[in-house]
Amino acid sequence: MPSNTTAPPGKKTAKKKGRRARLLLLVLVLALVVGIGFGGYWGVSTVRASFPQTTGEIRLDSLSADVEVKRDANGVPQIYADNETDLFRAQGYVQAQDRFYEMDVRRHVTAGRLSEMFGESQVDTDAFLRTLGWRRVAQEEYDKVLSPETKKYLQAYADGVNAYLKDRAPKDVSVEYAALALTGDYAIEPWSPVDSVAWLKAMAWDLRGNMQDEIDRSLMTSRLSAKQIKQLYPEYPYALHQPIVDKGAVDDDGKFDPKADATEGDGTTTGDTPGTGPGGSSGGVSSQLGALSEVLDSVPALLGPNGNGIGSNSWVVSGRLTTSGKPLLANDPHLAPQLPSLWYQMGLHCRSVSATCRYDVAGYTFSGMPGVIIGHNDKIAWGLTNLGADVTDLYLEKIGPDGYLVDGKVKPFVSREETIKVAGGADRKITVRSTGHGPLVSDRSSELETVGQKAPVGNAAPDRGTGYGVSLQWTALQPGRSMDAIFAIDRAKDFTAFRAAAKNFEVPSQNLIYADTDGHIGYQSPGKIPQRSKGDGTLPAPGWDSSWKWKGYIPFERLPYEYDPARGYIVTANQAVVDEKTYPDLLTKDWGYGSRSQRINDLIESKTKDGGKISPDDMRTMQTDNRSEIATLLNPLLLKIDISDPYVREAQKLLEGWDYTQEPDSAAAAYFNAVWRNVLKLAFGNKLPKELRAEGDCINVRPAEATGPVDEQNKLVRECGERDPDSAQPDGGDRWYEVVRPLLKQEKSEWWTTPGNRLDPATETRDQLLARAMKDARWELTAKLGKDVSTWSWGRLHQLTLKNQTLGTAGPGVVQQLLNRGPWNLGGGEAAVDATGWNAAGGYEVIWVPSMRMVVNVGDWDRSRWINLTGASGHAFHSNYTDQTDAWAKGELYDWAYGKAAVDAAAKDTLTLKP
């Protein structure tokens, strides 16, 4: 099933049933692929039947003129057409050739219809997705909001997809359909324009900001004090890590002026004291919110598990600082590794660019959606990183049989009934209820019905009864124009047009960087970002009090931007956009903490000091920089620890002379990261509630509700973590760097204290805890890598395995060998520029990667370079399935042909689509 898909809480039996269903499907796939018991029909011919035709001619009735599709050795297509509708029609056809199964699974996710493909195991996930209503919002967007021109392009794209599907048996579309045919009567439906629009909702969900932090802070109240929780969510370190925009202010007309001098005190705060809980009391909702966290984990995270790790790098350098004299632009979004990759490389070219055919663009697209998301046209280049704006709020709702309470009056729910069709089973019906804030996500779990039973709320709060419901307010649940923005960016020719397009890029809120052939560089922060009447969005709000409602959205004109800043470069890597002390609107309280961005800033400054210039290869080298910031802080202290155990001392010696780089063959990096993981576990992880700790992480603790000393009536209990290891805490990201930074200067702290056990004495000081972490790390790596430290390497711990996203995530090893690829031993690490992320609470496996890399040579486009994580094809066993991964793992880039002569020279196959 799609990654991170599990049954919601209270559904363990259903979860096991789902696993058995998946196992059956995997066995059938095994029979399908290797030909056991089915003869030659199920062998090689079936696998190859769905491979695309890439040469010769194919007739498409919907075309108005010939379209050429030229593919290079990596299968990357460049499409040439005479008009815009033919161009997007051909894009739909070509993407369906390579990636239709991926597209089909995605649209079933966004519509809450996975059960139609994979059966009963997906009913609960579908129910939650139907409650969110992505598809309904996408339909409303298409019907009422998007421009006629955008709808024309979407329809043309859908026509192209359907032209490919016409008269094809499912097994001839992708080998996975042959497997599904063995388990039911699944039929492929025609593609619709709304299928494309809905994908933006899934993208927005995975980039939604601080919702998990909002839950986690609330969960921590069962174990930690308000002061301790504040320590675990420190303020952004503006003195250490500069924000994206370091100048500018909102003027008297309410517009952001990037040239204005910002002074401290210009900024204002909204609502109550940060961290204030519902009803004005400190604290948050009860640990019942752990049930919501589990439900969120059950939603397929198509871009990756949501949390501190998600991010991206992008930066642009002015021509006055480059060897070419023109701007250079780099981008590498950090997302979960997927097979096939989330991205699809492509060029869309009007043969003659004119007022009636305006596109000459190339870059990275999403399969299932027309246009180019990241890339360049003949005048401008652009890149994206996640801004991380806080665009979601959870509301506690006092609900009853007739509705929900607001200001002492009962309002009726807005309700609808949804029918979930189930492959091989009976239909299921659910009722979706919504309040004025949004859908009641608590309706999807029996445990969530009791959310708020222990919430510390003020005296003005209504009687909790059996608990409060939980609703979700989220900007993406309102129709928007992001699809309009994508086409407008693709054809923009200057910064004015680029900003005008960005105005409609409402969700997900992204950092947009820019460069053009006239030598200009720029930045814009777009997005529909709420303005709150009260509170700061860090904790759930009381829905029964209308004074906590959103009062509107930050006007686009107030959002920060830059144009040709004096420093000559712009870096975005999920750090703070602007200093909150000088900016009047709240974007979020939960930025990334700036380790990657500051490292990039430092690398640029180092390279350009004394008149130095940056080359395209320098940009590539920066993308693969793997230096660990936490090592620069912690390693000197580790070397000072007096270690008497010779085996631990042997490991400690690995750290002597280490330069903090995390190469795949580095034994020092392996040991340091193991020590870091154990420091986090001892100092913080063992003090967190079970809802935040990883599954299988079991410790003896005093019950949360206990008071007084441990005795016979109040004895320790065995408590095991409950969270998916990919999203557990402490994850080791750069938030934890800032938690630990001040503590390393304190010999004594409550965080350094740990209880003893039969093998290790209790710790009371920093050095005692560090010594214990070094010992634990030594024996952990002995078990994982062997006794001889000379054989250790970071890459052996830190491995990437690419998994087929539906049929390669579980089951017999032989099936995984057939459908999956890897492992690759990688360097890099969490919060490094080369962000091969791992979760310290869960292990060392790579769960985040630079999903693609590109370096754009503005104006000299054919000297630009790019690479994808996997390959162009979504067909297992096709030569372009993972043909880019080896080079990607080495940090290499491929030539990116753009001009007609360069494309012709690189072309290996040419296909003509004819009317």
Coordinates of N, CA and C in Angstrom, one line a residue, residues 75-222:
G75 N 15.4 8.8 -21.3 CA 13.9 8.7 -21.5 C 13.2 10.0 -21.2
V76 N 13.9 11.1 -21.0 CA 13.3 12.4 -20.7 C 12.7 13.0 -22.0
P77 N 11.4 13.3 -22.0 CA 10.8 13.8 -23.2 C 10.8 15.3 -23.4
Q78 N 11.0 15.7 -24.6 CA 10.9 17.2 -25.0 C 9.8 17.2 -26.0
I79 N 8.7 17.9 -25.8 CA 7.5 17.9 -26.7 C 7.5 19.2 -27.5
Y80 N 7.2 19.1 -28.8 CA 7.2 20.3 -29.7 C 5.8 20.3 -30.4
A81 N 5.1 21.4 -30.2 CA 3.8 21.5 -30.8 C 3.6 22.9 -31.4
D82 N 2.5 23.1 -32.2 CA 2.2 24.3 -32.9 C 1.2 25.2 -32.1
N83 N 0.5 24.6 -31.1 CA -0.4 25.4 -30.3 C -0.5 24.8 -28.9
E84 N -1.1 25.6 -28.0 CA -1.0 25.3 -26.6 C -1.8 24.1 -26.2
T85 N -3.0 23.9 -26.8 CA -3.8 22.8 -26.4 C -3.2 21.5 -26.9
D86 N -2.6 21.5 -28.1 CA -1.9 20.3 -28.5 C -0.7 20.0 -27.6
L87 N 0.0 21.0 -27.1 CA 1.1 20.9 -26.3 C 0.7 20.1 -25.0
F88 N -0.3 20.6 -24.3 CA -0.8 20.0 -23.1 C -1.5 18.6 -23.3
R89 N -2.1 18.5 -24.5 CA -2.7 17.2 -24.8 C -1.6 16.2 -24.9
A90 N -0.5 16.5 -25.6 CA 0.6 15.6 -25.7 C 1.3 15.3 -24.4
Q91 N 1.4 16.4 -23.5 CA 1.9 16.1 -22.2 C 1.1 15.1 -21.5
G92 N -0.2 15.1 -21.5 CA -1.0 14.1 -20.9 C -0.7 12.7 -21.4
Y93 N -0.6 12.6 -22.8 CA -0.4 11.3 -23.4 C 0.9 10.8 -23.0
V94 N 2.0 11.6 -23.0 CA 3.3 11.1 -22.7 C 3.5 10.7 -21.2
Q95 N 3.0 11.5 -20.4 CA 3.0 11.2 -18.9 C 2.3 9.9 -18.6
A96 N 1.1 9.7 -19.3 CA 0.4 8.4 -19.1 C 1.2 7.3 -19.6
Q97 N 1.9 7.5 -20.7 CA 2.8 6.4 -21.2 C 3.8 5.9 -20.2
D98 N 4.4 6.8 -19.5 CA 5.4 6.4 -18.5 C 4.9 6.2 -17.1
R99 N 3.9 6.9 -16.7 CA 3.6 7.0 -15.3 C 2.1 6.8 -14.9
F100 N 1.3 6.1 -15.8 CA -0.2 6.2 -15.5 C -0.5 5.5 -14.2
Y101 N 0.1 4.4 -13.9 CA -0.3 3.7 -12.6 C -0.1 4.6 -11.4
E102 N 1.1 5.3 -11.4 CA 1.3 6.2 -10.4 C 0.2 7.3 -10.3
M103 N -0.2 7.8 -11.5 CA -1.2 8.8 -11.6 C -2.5 8.3 -11.0
D104 N -2.8 7.1 -11.4 CA -4.1 6.5 -10.9 C -4.1 6.3 -9.4
V105 N -3.1 5.8 -8.8 CA -3.0 5.6 -7.4 C -3.2 7.0 -6.7
R106 N -2.5 8.0 -7.2 CA -2.6 9.3 -6.6 C -4.0 9.9 -6.7
R107 N -4.7 9.7 -7.8 CA -6.1 10.3 -7.8 C -7.0 9.5 -6.9
H108 N -6.7 8.2 -6.7 CA -7.5 7.5 -5.7 C -7.2 7.9 -4.3
V109 N -6.0 8.3 -4.0 CA -5.7 8.9 -2.7 C -6.4 10.2 -2.5
T110 N -6.3 11.1 -3.5 CA -6.9 12.4 -3.3 C -8.4 12.4 -3.2
A111 N -9.0 11.4 -3.8 CA -10.5 11.2 -3.8 C -10.9 10.3 -2.6
G112 N -10.0 9.8 -1.8 CA -10.4 8.8 -0.8 C -11.1 7.6 -1.4
R113 N -10.4 7.0 -2.4 CA -11.0 5.8 -3.1 C -9.9 4.7 -3.2
L114 N -9.0 4.7 -2.3 CA -8.0 3.6 -2.3 C -8.7 2.2 -2.1
S115 N -9.8 2.1 -1.4 CA -10.4 0.8 -1.2 C -10.9 0.2 -2.5
E116 N -11.2 1.0 -3.5 CA -11.6 0.5 -4.8 C -10.5 -0.3 -5.4
M117 N -9.2 0.1 -5.1 CA -8.1 -0.6 -5.7 C -7.6 -1.7 -4.8
F118 N -7.5 -1.4 -3.5 CA -6.8 -2.3 -2.6 C -7.6 -3.0 -1.5
G119 N -8.9 -2.7 -1.5 CA -9.8 -3.5 -0.6 C -9.9 -2.9 0.7
E120 N -10.4 -3.7 1.6 CA -10.9 -3.3 3.0 C -9.8 -2.7 3.8
S121 N -8.6 -3.0 3.6 CA -7.5 -2.4 4.5 C -7.4 -0.9 4.4
Q122 N -8.0 -0.3 3.3 CA -7.9 1.1 3.1 C -9.2 1.9 3.5
V123 N -10.2 1.2 4.0 CA -11.5 1.9 4.3 C -11.3 3.1 5.3
D124 N -10.5 2.8 6.4 CA -10.3 3.9 7.4 C -9.5 5.1 6.8
T125 N -8.5 4.8 6.0 CA -7.8 5.9 5.4 C -8.7 6.7 4.4
D126 N -9.5 5.9 3.6 CA -10.5 6.6 2.7 C -11.4 7.5 3.5
A127 N -11.9 7.0 4.7 CA -12.9 7.7 5.5 C -12.3 9.0 5.9
F128 N -11.0 9.0 6.3 CA -10.4 10.2 6.8 C -10.2 11.2 5.6
L129 N -9.8 10.7 4.5 CA -9.6 11.5 3.3 C -10.9 12.1 2.8
R130 N -12.0 11.3 2.9 CA -13.3 11.9 2.5 C -13.8 12.9 3.5
T131 N -13.4 12.8 4.8 CA -13.7 13.8 5.8 C -13.0 15.1 5.4
L132 N -11.7 15.0 5.0 CA -11.0 16.2 4.6 C -11.6 16.8 3.3
G133 N -12.1 16.0 2.4 CA -12.8 16.4 1.3 C -11.9 17.1 0.2
W134 N -10.7 16.6 0.0 CA -9.8 17.1 -1.1 C -10.5 17.2 -2.4
R135 N -11.1 16.1 -2.8 CA -11.7 16.0 -4.1 C -12.8 17.0 -4.3
R136 N -13.6 17.1 -3.3 CA -14.8 18.1 -3.3 C -14.3 19.5 -3.5
V137 N -13.2 19.9 -2.8 CA -12.7 21.2 -3.0 C -12.1 21.4 -4.3
A138 N -11.4 20.4 -4.9 CA -10.8 20.5 -6.2 C -11.9 20.7 -7.2
Q139 N -13.1 20.0 -7.1 CA -14.2 20.1 -8.0 C -14.7 21.5 -8.0
E140 N -14.9 22.1 -6.8 CA -15.4 23.4 -6.6 C -14.4 24.4 -7.2
E141 N -13.1 24.2 -7.0 CA -12.1 25.0 -7.6 C -12.2 25.0 -9.2
Y142 N -12.4 23.9 -9.7 CA -12.5 23.8 -11.2 C -13.8 24.4 -11.7
D143 N -14.9 24.2 -11.0 CA -16.2 24.7 -11.4 C -16.3 26.2 -11.3
K144 N -15.7 26.8 -10.2 CA -16.1 28.2 -9.9 C -14.9 29.2 -9.8
V145 N -13.7 28.7 -9.8 CA -12.6 29.6 -9.5 C -11.6 29.7 -10.6
L146 N -11.1 28.6 -11.2 CA -10.1 28.6 -12.1 C -10.5 29.3 -13.4
S147 N -9.5 29.9 -14.1 CA -9.7 30.7 -15.3 C -10.2 29.8 -16.4
P148 N -10.9 30.3 -17.4 CA -11.3 29.5 -18.6 C -10.0 28.9 -19.3
E149 N -9.0 29.7 -19.4 CA -7.8 29.2 -20.0 C -7.2 28.0 -19.3
T150 N -7.1 28.1 -18.0 CA -6.5 27.0 -17.2 C -7.4 25.7 -17.4
K151 N -8.7 25.9 -17.4 CA -9.6 24.8 -17.6 C -9.4 24.2 -19.0
K152 N -9.2 25.0 -19.9 CA -8.9 24.5 -21.3 C -7.7 23.6 -21.3
Y153 N -6.6 24.1 -20.6 CA -5.4 23.3 -20.6 C -5.6 22.0 -19.8
L154 N -6.3 22.0 -18.7 CA -6.6 20.8 -17.9 C -7.4 19.8 -18.8
Q155 N -8.3 20.3 -19.5 CA -9.1 19.4 -20.4 C -8.3 18.8 -21.5
A156 N -7.4 19.6 -22.1 CA -6.5 19.1 -23.1 C -5.6 18.0 -22.5
Y157 N -5.1 18.2 -21.3 CA -4.2 17.2 -20.7 C -5.0 16.0 -20.5
A158 N -6.3 16.1 -20.0 CA -7.1 14.9 -19.7 C -7.4 14.2 -21.0
D159 N -7.6 14.9 -22.1 CA -7.9 14.3 -23.4 C -6.7 13.5 -23.8
G160 N -5.5 14.0 -23.6 CA -4.3 13.3 -23.9 C -4.1 12.0 -23.1
V161 N -4.4 12.0 -21.8 CA -4.3 10.8 -21.0 C -5.3 9.8 -21.5
N162 N -6.5 10.3 -21.8 CA -7.6 9.3 -22.2 C -7.3 8.8 -23.6
A163 N -6.6 9.5 -24.4 CA -6.3 9.0 -25.7 C -5.3 7.8 -25.6
Y164 N -4.4 7.9 -24.6 CA -3.5 6.8 -24.3 C -4.3 5.6 -23.8
L165 N -5.2 5.8 -22.9 CA -6.0 4.7 -22.3 C -6.9 4.0 -23.3
K166 N -7.3 4.7 -24.3 CA -8.4 4.2 -25.2 C -7.9 2.9 -25.8
D167 N -8.8 1.9 -25.7 CA -8.6 0.6 -26.3 C -7.5 -0.2 -25.7
R168 N -6.9 0.2 -24.6 CA -5.8 -0.6 -24.0 C -6.4 -1.4 -22.8
A169 N -6.1 -2.6 -22.8 CA -6.4 -3.5 -21.6 C -5.5 -3.0 -20.4
P170 N -6.0 -3.1 -19.2 CA -5.3 -2.7 -18.1 C -3.9 -3.2 -18.0
K171 N -3.7 -4.5 -18.3 CA -2.4 -5.1 -18.2 C -1.4 -4.5 -19.2
D172 N -1.9 -3.8 -20.3 CA -1.1 -3.2 -21.2 C -0.8 -1.7 -20.8
V173 N -1.3 -1.3 -19.7 CA -1.1 0.1 -19.2 C 0.1 0.0 -18.2
S174 N 0.0 -1.0 -17.3 CA 1.1 -1.2 -16.3 C 1.0 -2.6 -15.8
V175 N 2.1 -3.2 -15.4 CA 2.1 -4.5 -14.9 C 1.3 -4.7 -13.6
E176 N 1.2 -3.6 -12.8 CA 0.5 -3.7 -11.6 C -1.0 -4.0 -11.8
Y177 N -1.6 -3.5 -12.9 CA -3.0 -3.8 -13.2 C -3.2 -5.3 -13.5
A178 N -2.2 -6.0 -14.0 CA -2.3 -7.4 -14.2 C -2.5 -8.1 -12.8
A179 N -1.8 -7.6 -11.8 CA -1.9 -8.1 -10.5 C -3.3 -7.8 -9.9
L180 N -3.7 -6.6 -10.1 CA -5.0 -6.2 -9.5 C -6.1 -7.1 -10.2
A181 N -6.0 -7.4 -11.5 CA -6.9 -8.2 -12.2 C -7.1 -9.6 -11.5
L182 N -6.0 -10.1 -10.9 CA -6.1 -11.4 -10.2 C -6.8 -11.3 -8.9
T183 N -7.1 -10.1 -8.4 CA -7.7 -10.0 -7.0 C -9.1 -9.3 -7.1
G184 N -9.5 -9.0 -8.3 CA -10.8 -8.4 -8.4 C -11.1 -7.9 -9.8
D185 N -12.1 -7.1 -10.0 CA -12.6 -6.6 -11.3 C -12.3 -5.2 -11.5
Y186 N -11.1 -4.7 -11.0 CA -10.8 -3.3 -11.1 C -10.8 -2.8 -12.6
A187 N -11.4 -1.7 -12.8 CA -11.4 -1.1 -14.2 C -10.9 0.3 -14.1
I188 N -10.1 0.6 -15.1 CA -9.5 2.0 -15.2 C -10.5 3.0 -15.7
E189 N -10.7 4.1 -14.9 CA -11.6 5.1 -15.3 C -10.9 6.1 -16.2
P190 N -11.7 6.9 -17.0 CA -11.1 8.0 -17.8 C -10.5 9.0 -16.8
W191 N -9.5 9.7 -17.3 CA -9.0 10.8 -16.5 C -9.8 12.1 -16.6
S192 N -10.0 12.9 -15.6 CA -10.7 14.1 -15.6 C -9.9 15.3 -15.2
P193 N -10.2 16.5 -15.6 CA -9.4 17.6 -15.2 C -9.3 17.8 -13.7
V194 N -10.4 17.4 -13.0 CA -10.4 17.6 -11.5 C -9.4 16.6 -10.9
D195 N -9.1 15.5 -11.5 CA -8.0 14.6 -11.0 C -6.7 15.3 -10.9
S196 N -6.4 16.2 -11.9 CA -5.2 16.9 -11.8 C -5.2 18.0 -10.7
V197 N -6.3 18.7 -10.6 CA -6.4 19.8 -9.6 C -6.3 19.2 -8.2
A198 N -6.8 18.0 -8.0 CA -6.8 17.4 -6.6 C -5.4 17.1 -6.1
W199 N -4.5 16.9 -7.0 CA -3.2 16.6 -6.6 C -2.5 17.7 -5.8
L200 N -2.9 19.0 -6.1 CA -2.4 20.1 -5.4 C -2.9 20.0 -3.9
K201 N -4.0 19.4 -3.6 CA -4.4 19.3 -2.3 C -3.6 18.3 -1.5
A202 N -3.2 17.2 -2.1 CA -2.2 16.3 -1.5 C -0.9 16.9 -1.2
M203 N -0.4 17.7 -2.2 CA 0.8 18.5 -2.0 C 0.7 19.4 -0.8
A204 N -0.4 20.1 -0.8 CA -0.6 21.1 0.3 C -0.7 20.4 1.7
W205 N -1.3 19.2 1.7 CA -1.4 18.4 3.0 C 0.0 18.1 3.5
D206 N 0.8 17.6 2.7 CA 2.2 17.2 3.2 C 3.1 18.4 3.5
L207 N 2.7 19.6 3.0 CA 3.5 20.8 3.3 C 2.7 21.8 4.1
R208 N 1.9 21.2 5.0 CA 0.9 22.1 5.7 C 1.4 22.9 6.9
G209 N 2.7 22.7 7.3 CA 3.2 23.5 8.3 C 3.3 22.8 9.7
N210 N 2.8 23.5 10.7 CA 3.1 23.0 12.1 C 2.1 22.2 12.8
M211 N 1.2 21.6 12.0 CA 0.1 20.8 12.6 C 0.6 19.7 13.6
Q212 N 1.7 19.0 13.2 CA 2.2 18.0 14.1 C 2.9 18.6 15.3
D213 N 3.5 19.7 15.2 CA 4.1 20.4 16.3 C 3.0 20.8 17.3
E214 N 1.8 21.3 16.7 CA 0.7 21.7 17.6 C 0.2 20.5 18.4
I215 N 0.1 19.3 17.8 CA -0.3 18.1 18.5 C 0.8 17.7 19.5
D216 N 2.0 17.7 19.1 CA 3.1 17.3 20.0 C 3.2 18.1 21.2
R217 N 3.1 19.4 21.1 CA 3.2 20.3 22.3 C 2.0 19.9 23.3
S218 N 0.9 19.6 22.7 CA -0.3 19.3 23.5 C 0.0 18.0 24.2
L219 N 0.5 17.0 23.5 CA 0.8 15.7 24.1 C 1.8 15.8 25.2
M220 N 2.8 16.7 25.1 CA 3.8 16.8 26.1 C 3.3 17.2 27.4
T221 N 2.1 17.8 27.5 CA 1.6 18.3 28.8 C 1.4 17.2 29.8
S222 N 1.3 15.9 29.3 CA 1.1 14.8 30.3 C 2.3 14.5 31.0

